[in-house]
CSV table of C-alpha atoms and ligand atoms in Angstrom, one decimal:
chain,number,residue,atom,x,y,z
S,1,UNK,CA,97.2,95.7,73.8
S,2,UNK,CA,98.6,97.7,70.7
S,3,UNK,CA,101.7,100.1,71.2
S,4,UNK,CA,102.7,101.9,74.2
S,5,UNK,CA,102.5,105.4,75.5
S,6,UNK,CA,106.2,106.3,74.4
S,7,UNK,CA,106.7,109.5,73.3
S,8,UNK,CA,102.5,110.2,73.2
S,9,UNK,CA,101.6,113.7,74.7
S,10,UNK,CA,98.5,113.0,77.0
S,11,UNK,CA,96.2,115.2,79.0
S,12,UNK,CA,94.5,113.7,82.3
S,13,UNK,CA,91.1,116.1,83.2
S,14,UNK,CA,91.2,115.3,86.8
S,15,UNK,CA,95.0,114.3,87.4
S,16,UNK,CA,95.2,115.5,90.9
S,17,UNK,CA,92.2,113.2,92.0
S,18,UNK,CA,93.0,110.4,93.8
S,19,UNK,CA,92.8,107.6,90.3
S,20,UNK,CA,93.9,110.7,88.3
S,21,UNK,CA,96.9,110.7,89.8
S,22,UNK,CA,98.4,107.3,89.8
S,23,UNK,CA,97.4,107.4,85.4
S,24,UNK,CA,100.0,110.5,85.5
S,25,UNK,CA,103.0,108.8,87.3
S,26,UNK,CA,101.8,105.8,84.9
S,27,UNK,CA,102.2,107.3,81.9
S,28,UNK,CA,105.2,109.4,82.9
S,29,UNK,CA,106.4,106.1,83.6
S,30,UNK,CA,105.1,104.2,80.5
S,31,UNK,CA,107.7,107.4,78.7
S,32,UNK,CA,105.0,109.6,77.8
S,33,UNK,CA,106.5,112.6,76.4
S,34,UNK,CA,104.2,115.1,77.7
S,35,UNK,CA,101.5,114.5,80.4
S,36,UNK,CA,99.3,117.2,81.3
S,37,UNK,CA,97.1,117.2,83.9
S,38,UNK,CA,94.2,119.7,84.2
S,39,UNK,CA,91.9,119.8,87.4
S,40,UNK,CA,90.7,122.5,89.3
S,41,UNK,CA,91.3,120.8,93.1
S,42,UNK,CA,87.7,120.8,93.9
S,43,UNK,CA,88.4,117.3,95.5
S,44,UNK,CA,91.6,116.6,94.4
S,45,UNK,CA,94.6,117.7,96.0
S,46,UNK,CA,97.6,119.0,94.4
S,47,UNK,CA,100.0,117.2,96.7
S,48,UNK,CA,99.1,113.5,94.9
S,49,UNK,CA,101.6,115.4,91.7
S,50,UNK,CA,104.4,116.3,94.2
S,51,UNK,CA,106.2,113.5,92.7
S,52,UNK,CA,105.9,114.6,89.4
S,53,UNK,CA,106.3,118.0,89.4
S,54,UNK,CA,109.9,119.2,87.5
S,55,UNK,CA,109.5,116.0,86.3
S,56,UNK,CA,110.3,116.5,82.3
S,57,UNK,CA,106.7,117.0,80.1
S,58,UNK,CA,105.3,116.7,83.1
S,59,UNK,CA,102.5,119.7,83.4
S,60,UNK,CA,99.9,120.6,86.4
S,61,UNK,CA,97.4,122.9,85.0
S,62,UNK,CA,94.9,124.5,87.8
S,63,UNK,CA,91.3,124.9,85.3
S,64,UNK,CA,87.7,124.4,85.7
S,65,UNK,CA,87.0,121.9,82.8
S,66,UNK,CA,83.3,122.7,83.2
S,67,UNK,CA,84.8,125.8,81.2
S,68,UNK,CA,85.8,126.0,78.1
S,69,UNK,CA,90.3,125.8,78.3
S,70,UNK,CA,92.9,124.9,76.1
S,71,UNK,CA,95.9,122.9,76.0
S,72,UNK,CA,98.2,123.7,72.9
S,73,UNK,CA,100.3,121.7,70.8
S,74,UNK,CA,99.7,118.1,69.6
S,75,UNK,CA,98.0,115.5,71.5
S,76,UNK,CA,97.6,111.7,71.0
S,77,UNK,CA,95.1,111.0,74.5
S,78,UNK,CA,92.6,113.0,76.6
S,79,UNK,CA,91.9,111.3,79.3
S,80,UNK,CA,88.7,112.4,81.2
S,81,UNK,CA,88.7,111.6,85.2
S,82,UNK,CA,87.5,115.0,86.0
S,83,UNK,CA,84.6,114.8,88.6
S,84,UNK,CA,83.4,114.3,92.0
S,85,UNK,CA,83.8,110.8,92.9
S,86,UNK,CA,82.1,109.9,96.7
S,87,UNK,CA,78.7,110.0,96.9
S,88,UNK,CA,79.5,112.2,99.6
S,89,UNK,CA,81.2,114.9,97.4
S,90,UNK,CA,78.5,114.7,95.4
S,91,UNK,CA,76.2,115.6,97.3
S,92,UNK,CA,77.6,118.1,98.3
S,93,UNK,CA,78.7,119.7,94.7
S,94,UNK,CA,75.4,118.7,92.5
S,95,UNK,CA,75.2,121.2,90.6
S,96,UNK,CA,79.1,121.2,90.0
S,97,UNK,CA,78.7,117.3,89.1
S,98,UNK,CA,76.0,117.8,86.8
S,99,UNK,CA,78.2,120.4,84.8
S,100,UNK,CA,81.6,118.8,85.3
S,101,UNK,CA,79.9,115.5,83.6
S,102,UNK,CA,78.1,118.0,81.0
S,103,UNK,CA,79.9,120.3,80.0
S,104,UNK,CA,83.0,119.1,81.5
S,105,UNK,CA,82.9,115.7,78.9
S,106,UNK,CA,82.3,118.0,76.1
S,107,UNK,CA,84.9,120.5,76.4
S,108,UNK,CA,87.2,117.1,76.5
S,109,UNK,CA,85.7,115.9,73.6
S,110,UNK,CA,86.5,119.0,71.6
S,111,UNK,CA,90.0,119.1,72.7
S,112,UNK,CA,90.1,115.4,71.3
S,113,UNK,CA,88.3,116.4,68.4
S,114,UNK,CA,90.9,119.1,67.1
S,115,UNK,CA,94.0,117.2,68.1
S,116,UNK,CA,92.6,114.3,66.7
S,117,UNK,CA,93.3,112.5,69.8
S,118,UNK,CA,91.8,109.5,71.0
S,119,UNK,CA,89.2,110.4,74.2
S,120,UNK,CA,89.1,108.0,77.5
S,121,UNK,CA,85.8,108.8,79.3
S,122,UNK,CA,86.0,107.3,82.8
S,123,UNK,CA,82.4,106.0,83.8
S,124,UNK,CA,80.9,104.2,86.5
S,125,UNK,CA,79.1,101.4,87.9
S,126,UNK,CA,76.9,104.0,88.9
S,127,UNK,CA,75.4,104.0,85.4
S,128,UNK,CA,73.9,100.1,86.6
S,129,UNK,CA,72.4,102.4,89.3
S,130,UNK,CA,70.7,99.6,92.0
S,131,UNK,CA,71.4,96.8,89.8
S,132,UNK,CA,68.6,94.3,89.1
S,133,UNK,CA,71.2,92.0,87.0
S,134,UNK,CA,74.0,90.4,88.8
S,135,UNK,CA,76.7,90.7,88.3
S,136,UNK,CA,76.6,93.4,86.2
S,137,UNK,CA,77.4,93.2,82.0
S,138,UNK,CA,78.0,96.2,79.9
S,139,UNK,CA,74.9,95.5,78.1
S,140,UNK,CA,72.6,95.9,81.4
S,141,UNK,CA,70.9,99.2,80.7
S,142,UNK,CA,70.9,99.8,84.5
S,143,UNK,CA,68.3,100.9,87.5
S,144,UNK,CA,68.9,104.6,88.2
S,145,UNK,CA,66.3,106.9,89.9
S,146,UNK,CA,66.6,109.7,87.4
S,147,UNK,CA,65.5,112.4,90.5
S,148,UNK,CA,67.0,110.7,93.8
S,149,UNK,CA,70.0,111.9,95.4
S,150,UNK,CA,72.7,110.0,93.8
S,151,UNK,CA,70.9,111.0,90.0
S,152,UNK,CA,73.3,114.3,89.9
S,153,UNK,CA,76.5,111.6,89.1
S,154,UNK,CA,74.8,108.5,87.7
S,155,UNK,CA,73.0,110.7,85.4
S,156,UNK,CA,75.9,112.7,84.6
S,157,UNK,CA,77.9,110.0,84.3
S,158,UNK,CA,75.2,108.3,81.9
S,159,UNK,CA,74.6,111.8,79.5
S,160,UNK,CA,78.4,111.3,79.4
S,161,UNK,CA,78.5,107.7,78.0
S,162,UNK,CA,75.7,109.1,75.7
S,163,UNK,CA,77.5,112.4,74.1
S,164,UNK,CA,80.8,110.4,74.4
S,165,UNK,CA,79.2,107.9,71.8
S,166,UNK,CA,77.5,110.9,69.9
S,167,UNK,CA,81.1,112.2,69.1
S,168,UNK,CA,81.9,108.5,68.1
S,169,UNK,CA,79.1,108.3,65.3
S,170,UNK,CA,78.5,111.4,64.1
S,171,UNK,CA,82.2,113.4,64.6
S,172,UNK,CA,84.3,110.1,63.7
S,173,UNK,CA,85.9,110.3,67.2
S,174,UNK,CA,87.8,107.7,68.4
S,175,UNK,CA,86.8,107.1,72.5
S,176,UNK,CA,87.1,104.4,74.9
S,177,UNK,CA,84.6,104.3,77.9
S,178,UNK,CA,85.6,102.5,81.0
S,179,UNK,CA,83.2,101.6,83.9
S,180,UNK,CA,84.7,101.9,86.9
S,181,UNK,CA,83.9,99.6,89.7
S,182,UNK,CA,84.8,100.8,93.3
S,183,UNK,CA,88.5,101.5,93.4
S,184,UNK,CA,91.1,102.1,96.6
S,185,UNK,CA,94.5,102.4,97.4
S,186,UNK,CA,97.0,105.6,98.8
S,187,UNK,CA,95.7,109.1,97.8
S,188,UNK,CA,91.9,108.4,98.4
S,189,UNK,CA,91.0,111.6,100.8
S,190,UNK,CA,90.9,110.3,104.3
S,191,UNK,CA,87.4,112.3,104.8
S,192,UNK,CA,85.7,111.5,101.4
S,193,UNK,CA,83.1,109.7,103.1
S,194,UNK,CA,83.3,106.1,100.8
S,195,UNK,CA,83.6,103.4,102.8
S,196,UNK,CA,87.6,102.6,102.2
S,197,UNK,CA,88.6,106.1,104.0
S,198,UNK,CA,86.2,105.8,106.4
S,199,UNK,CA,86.6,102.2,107.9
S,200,UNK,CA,90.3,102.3,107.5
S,201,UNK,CA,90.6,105.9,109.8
S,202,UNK,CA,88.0,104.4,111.8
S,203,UNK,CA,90.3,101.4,112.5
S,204,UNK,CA,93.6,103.4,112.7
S,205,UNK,CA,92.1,105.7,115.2
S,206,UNK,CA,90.1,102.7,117.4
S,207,UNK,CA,86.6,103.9,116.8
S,208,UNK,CA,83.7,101.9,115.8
S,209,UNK,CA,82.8,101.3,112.4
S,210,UNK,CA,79.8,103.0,111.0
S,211,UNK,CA,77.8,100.7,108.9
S,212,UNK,CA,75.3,102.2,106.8
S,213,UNK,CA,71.7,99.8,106.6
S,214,UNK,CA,72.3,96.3,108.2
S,215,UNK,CA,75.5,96.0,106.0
S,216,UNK,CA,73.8,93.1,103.9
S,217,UNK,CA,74.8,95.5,100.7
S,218,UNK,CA,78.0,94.3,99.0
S,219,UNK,CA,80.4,95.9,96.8
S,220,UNK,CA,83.3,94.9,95.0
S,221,UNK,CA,86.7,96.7,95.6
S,222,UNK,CA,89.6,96.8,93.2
S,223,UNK,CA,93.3,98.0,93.9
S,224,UNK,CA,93.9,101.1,92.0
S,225,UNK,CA,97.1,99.8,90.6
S,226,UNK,CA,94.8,97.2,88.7
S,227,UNK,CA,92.5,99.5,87.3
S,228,UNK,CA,95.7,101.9,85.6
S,229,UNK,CA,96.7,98.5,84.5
S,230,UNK,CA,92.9,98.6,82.7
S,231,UNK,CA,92.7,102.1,81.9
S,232,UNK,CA,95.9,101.7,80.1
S,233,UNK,CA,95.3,99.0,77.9
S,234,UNK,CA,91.7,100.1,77.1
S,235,UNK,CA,93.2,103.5,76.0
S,236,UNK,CA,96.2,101.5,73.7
S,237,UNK,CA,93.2,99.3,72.3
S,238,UNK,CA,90.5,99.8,70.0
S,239,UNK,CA,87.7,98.7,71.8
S,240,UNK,CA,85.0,102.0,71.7
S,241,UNK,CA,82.0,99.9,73.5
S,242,UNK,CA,81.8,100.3,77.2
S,243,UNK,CA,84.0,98.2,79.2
S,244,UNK,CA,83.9,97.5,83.0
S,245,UNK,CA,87.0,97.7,84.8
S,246,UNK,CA,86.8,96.3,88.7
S,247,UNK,CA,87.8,93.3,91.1
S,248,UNK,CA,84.9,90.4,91.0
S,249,UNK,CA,85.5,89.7,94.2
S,250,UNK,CA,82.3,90.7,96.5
S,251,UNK,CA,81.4,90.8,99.9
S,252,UNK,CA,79.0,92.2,102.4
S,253,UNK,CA,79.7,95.7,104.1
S,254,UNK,CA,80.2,93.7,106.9
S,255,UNK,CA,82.4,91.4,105.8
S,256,UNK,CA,84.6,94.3,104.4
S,257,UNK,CA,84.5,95.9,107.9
S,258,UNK,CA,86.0,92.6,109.4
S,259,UNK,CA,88.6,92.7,106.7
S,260,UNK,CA,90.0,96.3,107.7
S,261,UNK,CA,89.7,95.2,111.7
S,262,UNK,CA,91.9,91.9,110.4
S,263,UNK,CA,94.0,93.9,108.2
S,264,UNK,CA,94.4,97.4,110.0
S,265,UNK,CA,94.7,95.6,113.6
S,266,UNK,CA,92.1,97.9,115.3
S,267,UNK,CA,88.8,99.2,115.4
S,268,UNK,CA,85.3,99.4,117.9
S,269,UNK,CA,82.2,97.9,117.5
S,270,UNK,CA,80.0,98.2,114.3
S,271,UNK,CA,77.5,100.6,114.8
S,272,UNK,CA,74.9,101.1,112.4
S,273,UNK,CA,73.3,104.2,110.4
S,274,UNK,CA,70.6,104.8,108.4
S,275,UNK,CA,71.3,103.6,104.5
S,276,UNK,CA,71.3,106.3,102.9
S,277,UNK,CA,68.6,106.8,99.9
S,278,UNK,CA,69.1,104.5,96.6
S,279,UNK,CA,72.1,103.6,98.2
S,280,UNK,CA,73.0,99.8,95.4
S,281,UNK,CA,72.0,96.7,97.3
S,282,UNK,CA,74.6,94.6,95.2
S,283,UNK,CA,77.8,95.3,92.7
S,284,UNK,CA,79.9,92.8,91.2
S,285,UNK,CA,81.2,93.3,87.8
S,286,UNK,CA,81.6,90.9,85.3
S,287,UNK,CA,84.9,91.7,83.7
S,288,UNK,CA,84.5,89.2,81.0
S,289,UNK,CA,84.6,91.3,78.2
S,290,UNK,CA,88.0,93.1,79.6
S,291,UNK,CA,89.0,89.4,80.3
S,292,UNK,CA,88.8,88.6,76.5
S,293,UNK,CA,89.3,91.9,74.5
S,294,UNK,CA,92.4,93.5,76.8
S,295,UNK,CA,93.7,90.1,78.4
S,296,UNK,CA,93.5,92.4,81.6
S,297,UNK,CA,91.8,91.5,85.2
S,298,UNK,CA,92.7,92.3,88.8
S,299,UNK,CA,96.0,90.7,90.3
S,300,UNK,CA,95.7,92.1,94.0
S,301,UNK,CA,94.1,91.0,96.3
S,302,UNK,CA,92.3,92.5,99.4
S,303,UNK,CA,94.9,91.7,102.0
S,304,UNK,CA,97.3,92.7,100.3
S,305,UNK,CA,95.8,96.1,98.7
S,306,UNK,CA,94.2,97.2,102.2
S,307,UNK,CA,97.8,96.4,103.2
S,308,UNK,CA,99.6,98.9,101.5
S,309,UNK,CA,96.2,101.6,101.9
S,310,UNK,CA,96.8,101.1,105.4
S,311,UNK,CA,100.5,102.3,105.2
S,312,UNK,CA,99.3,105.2,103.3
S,313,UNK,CA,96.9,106.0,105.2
S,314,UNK,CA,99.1,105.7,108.3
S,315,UNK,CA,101.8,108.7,106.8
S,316,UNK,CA,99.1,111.0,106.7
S,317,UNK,CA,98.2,113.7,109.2
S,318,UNK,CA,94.9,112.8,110.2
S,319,UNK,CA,93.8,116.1,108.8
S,320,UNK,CA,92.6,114.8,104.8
S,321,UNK,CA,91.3,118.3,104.4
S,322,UNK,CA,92.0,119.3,100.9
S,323,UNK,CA,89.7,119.9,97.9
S,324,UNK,CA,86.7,122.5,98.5
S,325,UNK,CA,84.6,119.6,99.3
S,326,UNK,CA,87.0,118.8,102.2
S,327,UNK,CA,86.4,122.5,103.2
S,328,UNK,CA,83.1,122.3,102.9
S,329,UNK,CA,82.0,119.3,105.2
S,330,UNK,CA,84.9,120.7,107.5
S,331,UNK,CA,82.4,123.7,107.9
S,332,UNK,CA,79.0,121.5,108.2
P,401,LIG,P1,88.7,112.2,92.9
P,401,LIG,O1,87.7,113.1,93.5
P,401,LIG,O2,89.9,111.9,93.8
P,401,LIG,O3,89.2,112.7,91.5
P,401,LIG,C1,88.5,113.6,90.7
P,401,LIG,C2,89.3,114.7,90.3
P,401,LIG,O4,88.6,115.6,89.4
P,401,LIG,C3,89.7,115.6,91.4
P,401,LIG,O5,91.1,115.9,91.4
P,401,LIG,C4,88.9,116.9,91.2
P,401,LIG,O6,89.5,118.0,91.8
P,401,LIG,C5,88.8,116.9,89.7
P,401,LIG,N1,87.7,117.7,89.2
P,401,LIG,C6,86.4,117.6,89.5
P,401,LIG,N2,85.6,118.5,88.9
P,401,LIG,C7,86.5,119.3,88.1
P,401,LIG,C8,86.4,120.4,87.3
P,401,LIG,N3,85.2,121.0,87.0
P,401,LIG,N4,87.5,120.8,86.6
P,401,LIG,C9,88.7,120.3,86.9
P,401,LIG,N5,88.9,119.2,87.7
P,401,LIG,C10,87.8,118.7,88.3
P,401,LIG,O7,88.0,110.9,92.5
P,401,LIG,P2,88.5,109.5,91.9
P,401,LIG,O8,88.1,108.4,92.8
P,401,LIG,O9,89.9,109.6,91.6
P,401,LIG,O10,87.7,109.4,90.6
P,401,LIG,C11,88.3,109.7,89.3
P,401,LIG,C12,87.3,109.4,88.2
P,401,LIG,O11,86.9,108.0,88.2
P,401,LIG,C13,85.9,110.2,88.3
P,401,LIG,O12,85.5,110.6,87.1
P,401,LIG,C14,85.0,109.1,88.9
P,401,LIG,O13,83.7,109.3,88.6
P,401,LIG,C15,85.5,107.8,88.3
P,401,LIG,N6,85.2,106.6,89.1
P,401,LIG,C16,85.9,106.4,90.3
P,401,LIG,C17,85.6,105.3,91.0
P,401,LIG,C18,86.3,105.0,92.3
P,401,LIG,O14,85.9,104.0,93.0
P,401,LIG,N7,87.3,105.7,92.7
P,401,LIG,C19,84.5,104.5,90.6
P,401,LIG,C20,83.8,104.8,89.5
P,401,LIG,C21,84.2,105.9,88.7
P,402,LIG,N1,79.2,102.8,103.7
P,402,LIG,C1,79.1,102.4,105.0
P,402,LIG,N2,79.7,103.2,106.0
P,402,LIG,C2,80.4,104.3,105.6
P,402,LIG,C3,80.5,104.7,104.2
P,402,LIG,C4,79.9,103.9,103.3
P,402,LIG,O1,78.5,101.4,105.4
P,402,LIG,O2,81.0,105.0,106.5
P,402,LIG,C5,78.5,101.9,102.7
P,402,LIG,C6,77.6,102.6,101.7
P,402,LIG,O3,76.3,102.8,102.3
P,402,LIG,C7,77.6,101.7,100.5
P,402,LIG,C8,79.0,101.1,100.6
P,402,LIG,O4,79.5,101.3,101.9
P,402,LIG,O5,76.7,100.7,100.7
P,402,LIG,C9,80.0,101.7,99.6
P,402,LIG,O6,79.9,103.1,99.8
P,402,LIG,P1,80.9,104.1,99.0
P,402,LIG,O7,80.5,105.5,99.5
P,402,LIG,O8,82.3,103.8,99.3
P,402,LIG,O9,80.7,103.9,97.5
P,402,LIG,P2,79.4,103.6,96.6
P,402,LIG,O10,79.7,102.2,96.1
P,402,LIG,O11,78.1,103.7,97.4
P,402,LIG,O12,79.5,104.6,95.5
């Protein structure tokens, strides 16, 4: 890792989103002179930035990205997080996906271009798809159904990764693109539908957990203080190829639901429901090439991540209705 983030004037696309949130008190932290984050609360939630607002160079800018807007003055990083995250949400918001990930990217990409700033595109795993390599290296091209359900974000996300790289060669644009492996910790809405929300309120309220398929599928879940870790020494490197960021350590569905019961001290039966459509069999990441370019990989474990998610989780009001998404499976 090169430098630090003092003094560098920094705009997050998506900084009242659950990850989005922890890189703004990060960078604030890291003495980032001015941190401006831009999202439009469509699942965020502008109470993950009450700590920072008056906060000096600290900004919180309500704007669709997926329309062209403007931050003056000099900038070092755009950071892109902007976009529906839970498969859940994005179902939901398609069509908003599909632009955010479009059009959203782009207008990033320009506001990098004219600052000459260096642009941090936050992929996914997603772009794997249902992964017929294990685990997964950045140079697996993936297994995504270009028409199924969950094609509105992995193909976004993918078209992303594409005109993010387009900007690279032909504009000269320096970018960094991290895929994201599935992350957790406080802020995570408590009704976004992923599994971390849904088990842990499940357990804190005593009701059974709903396992989606026979729970064979396994995932891969990193503490989202690990990831800023990654995010920020990918951004203060010069690595431009694709890196994945996440926690190696898989298990079955099942197995994570006994590790909330053990961890969160409650919780029913498992109860199963339907998997739903192209849902990934298998996710593991191999983080070699984060291992050996930014000397970076996970340092919490479950226990102790699901730990402090469980606090968090336990301050809240039950309610987890913000973000328009919120609203809008509150109303179905
Ligand atoms: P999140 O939903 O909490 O955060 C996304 C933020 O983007 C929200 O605050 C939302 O309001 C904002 N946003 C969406 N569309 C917007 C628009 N058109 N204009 C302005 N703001 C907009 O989700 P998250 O889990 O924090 O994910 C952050 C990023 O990381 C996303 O790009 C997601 O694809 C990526 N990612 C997350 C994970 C994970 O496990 N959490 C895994 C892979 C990739
Ligand atoms: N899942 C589940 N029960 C739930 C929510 C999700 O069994 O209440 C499963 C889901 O089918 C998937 C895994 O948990 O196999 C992770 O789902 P999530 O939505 O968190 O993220 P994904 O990795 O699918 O993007």
């Amino acid at each position: 890792m090169k430098g630090t983030f003092d003094a560098k004037r920094c705009v997050v696309m998506g900084g009242a989103g659950f990850i989005g949130s922890h890189l703004c008190e990060r960078l604030v932290a890291e003495g980032a002179a001015r941190v401006v984050s831009v999202d439009n609360l469509v699942t965020g939630n502008g109470a993950n930035l009450s700590g920072l607002l008056g906060r000096p160079g600290f900004e919180d800018v309500r704007a669709d990205v997926s329309e062209p807007f403007a931050v003056e003055g000099p900038l070092d990083y755009v950071f892109n997080l902007a976009s529906p995250a839970s498969p859940v949400d994005y179902h939901q918001l398609p069509l908003e996906t599909l632009r955010v990930g479009a059009r959203g990217t782009e207008h990033g990409l320009r506001l990098a271009e004219a600052a000459g700033a260096v642009f941090l595109q936050a992929s996914t795993s997603e772009v794997y798809g249902d992964p017929l390599v294990h685990p997964q290296r950045e140079d697996y091209w993936g297994n995504v159904n270009p028409v199924g359900p969950r094609a509105v974000y992995d193909e976004a996300k993918r078209y992303g990764e594409a005109l993010v790289s387009a900007y690279r060669r032909s504009r000269g644009l320096s970018v960094r693109i991290v895929r994201i492996f599935n992350t957790y910790g406080p802020r995570m809405r408590l009704n976004d539908g992923r599994v971390v929300p849904a088990f842990v309120t499940q357990a804190l309220a005593g009701e059974d957990f709903t396992v989606f398929g026979d729970g064979s599928q396994t995932r891969s879940f990193c503490f989202v203080h690990d990831l800023v870790e990654g995010l920020v020494r990918l951004a203060l490197s010069d690595v431009q190829d694709p890196v994945n960021l996440g926690n190696p350590d898989e298990m079955t569905i099942l197995q994570f639901a006994e590790a909330v019961r053990a961890a969160a001290g409650g919780g029913g039966r498992i109860v199963f429901r339907p998997l739903p459509e192209d849902d990934p069999q298998q996710r593991r990441p191999d983080i070699g090439r984060a291992r050996a370019l930014l000397g970076w990989e996970p340092r919490v474990g479950l226990t102790e991540g699901l730990a402090e998610t469980i606090v968090w989780f336990r301050k809240q009001d039950g309610s987890g209705r913000s973000g328009a998404a919120a609203r809008r499976l509150a109303a179905t």
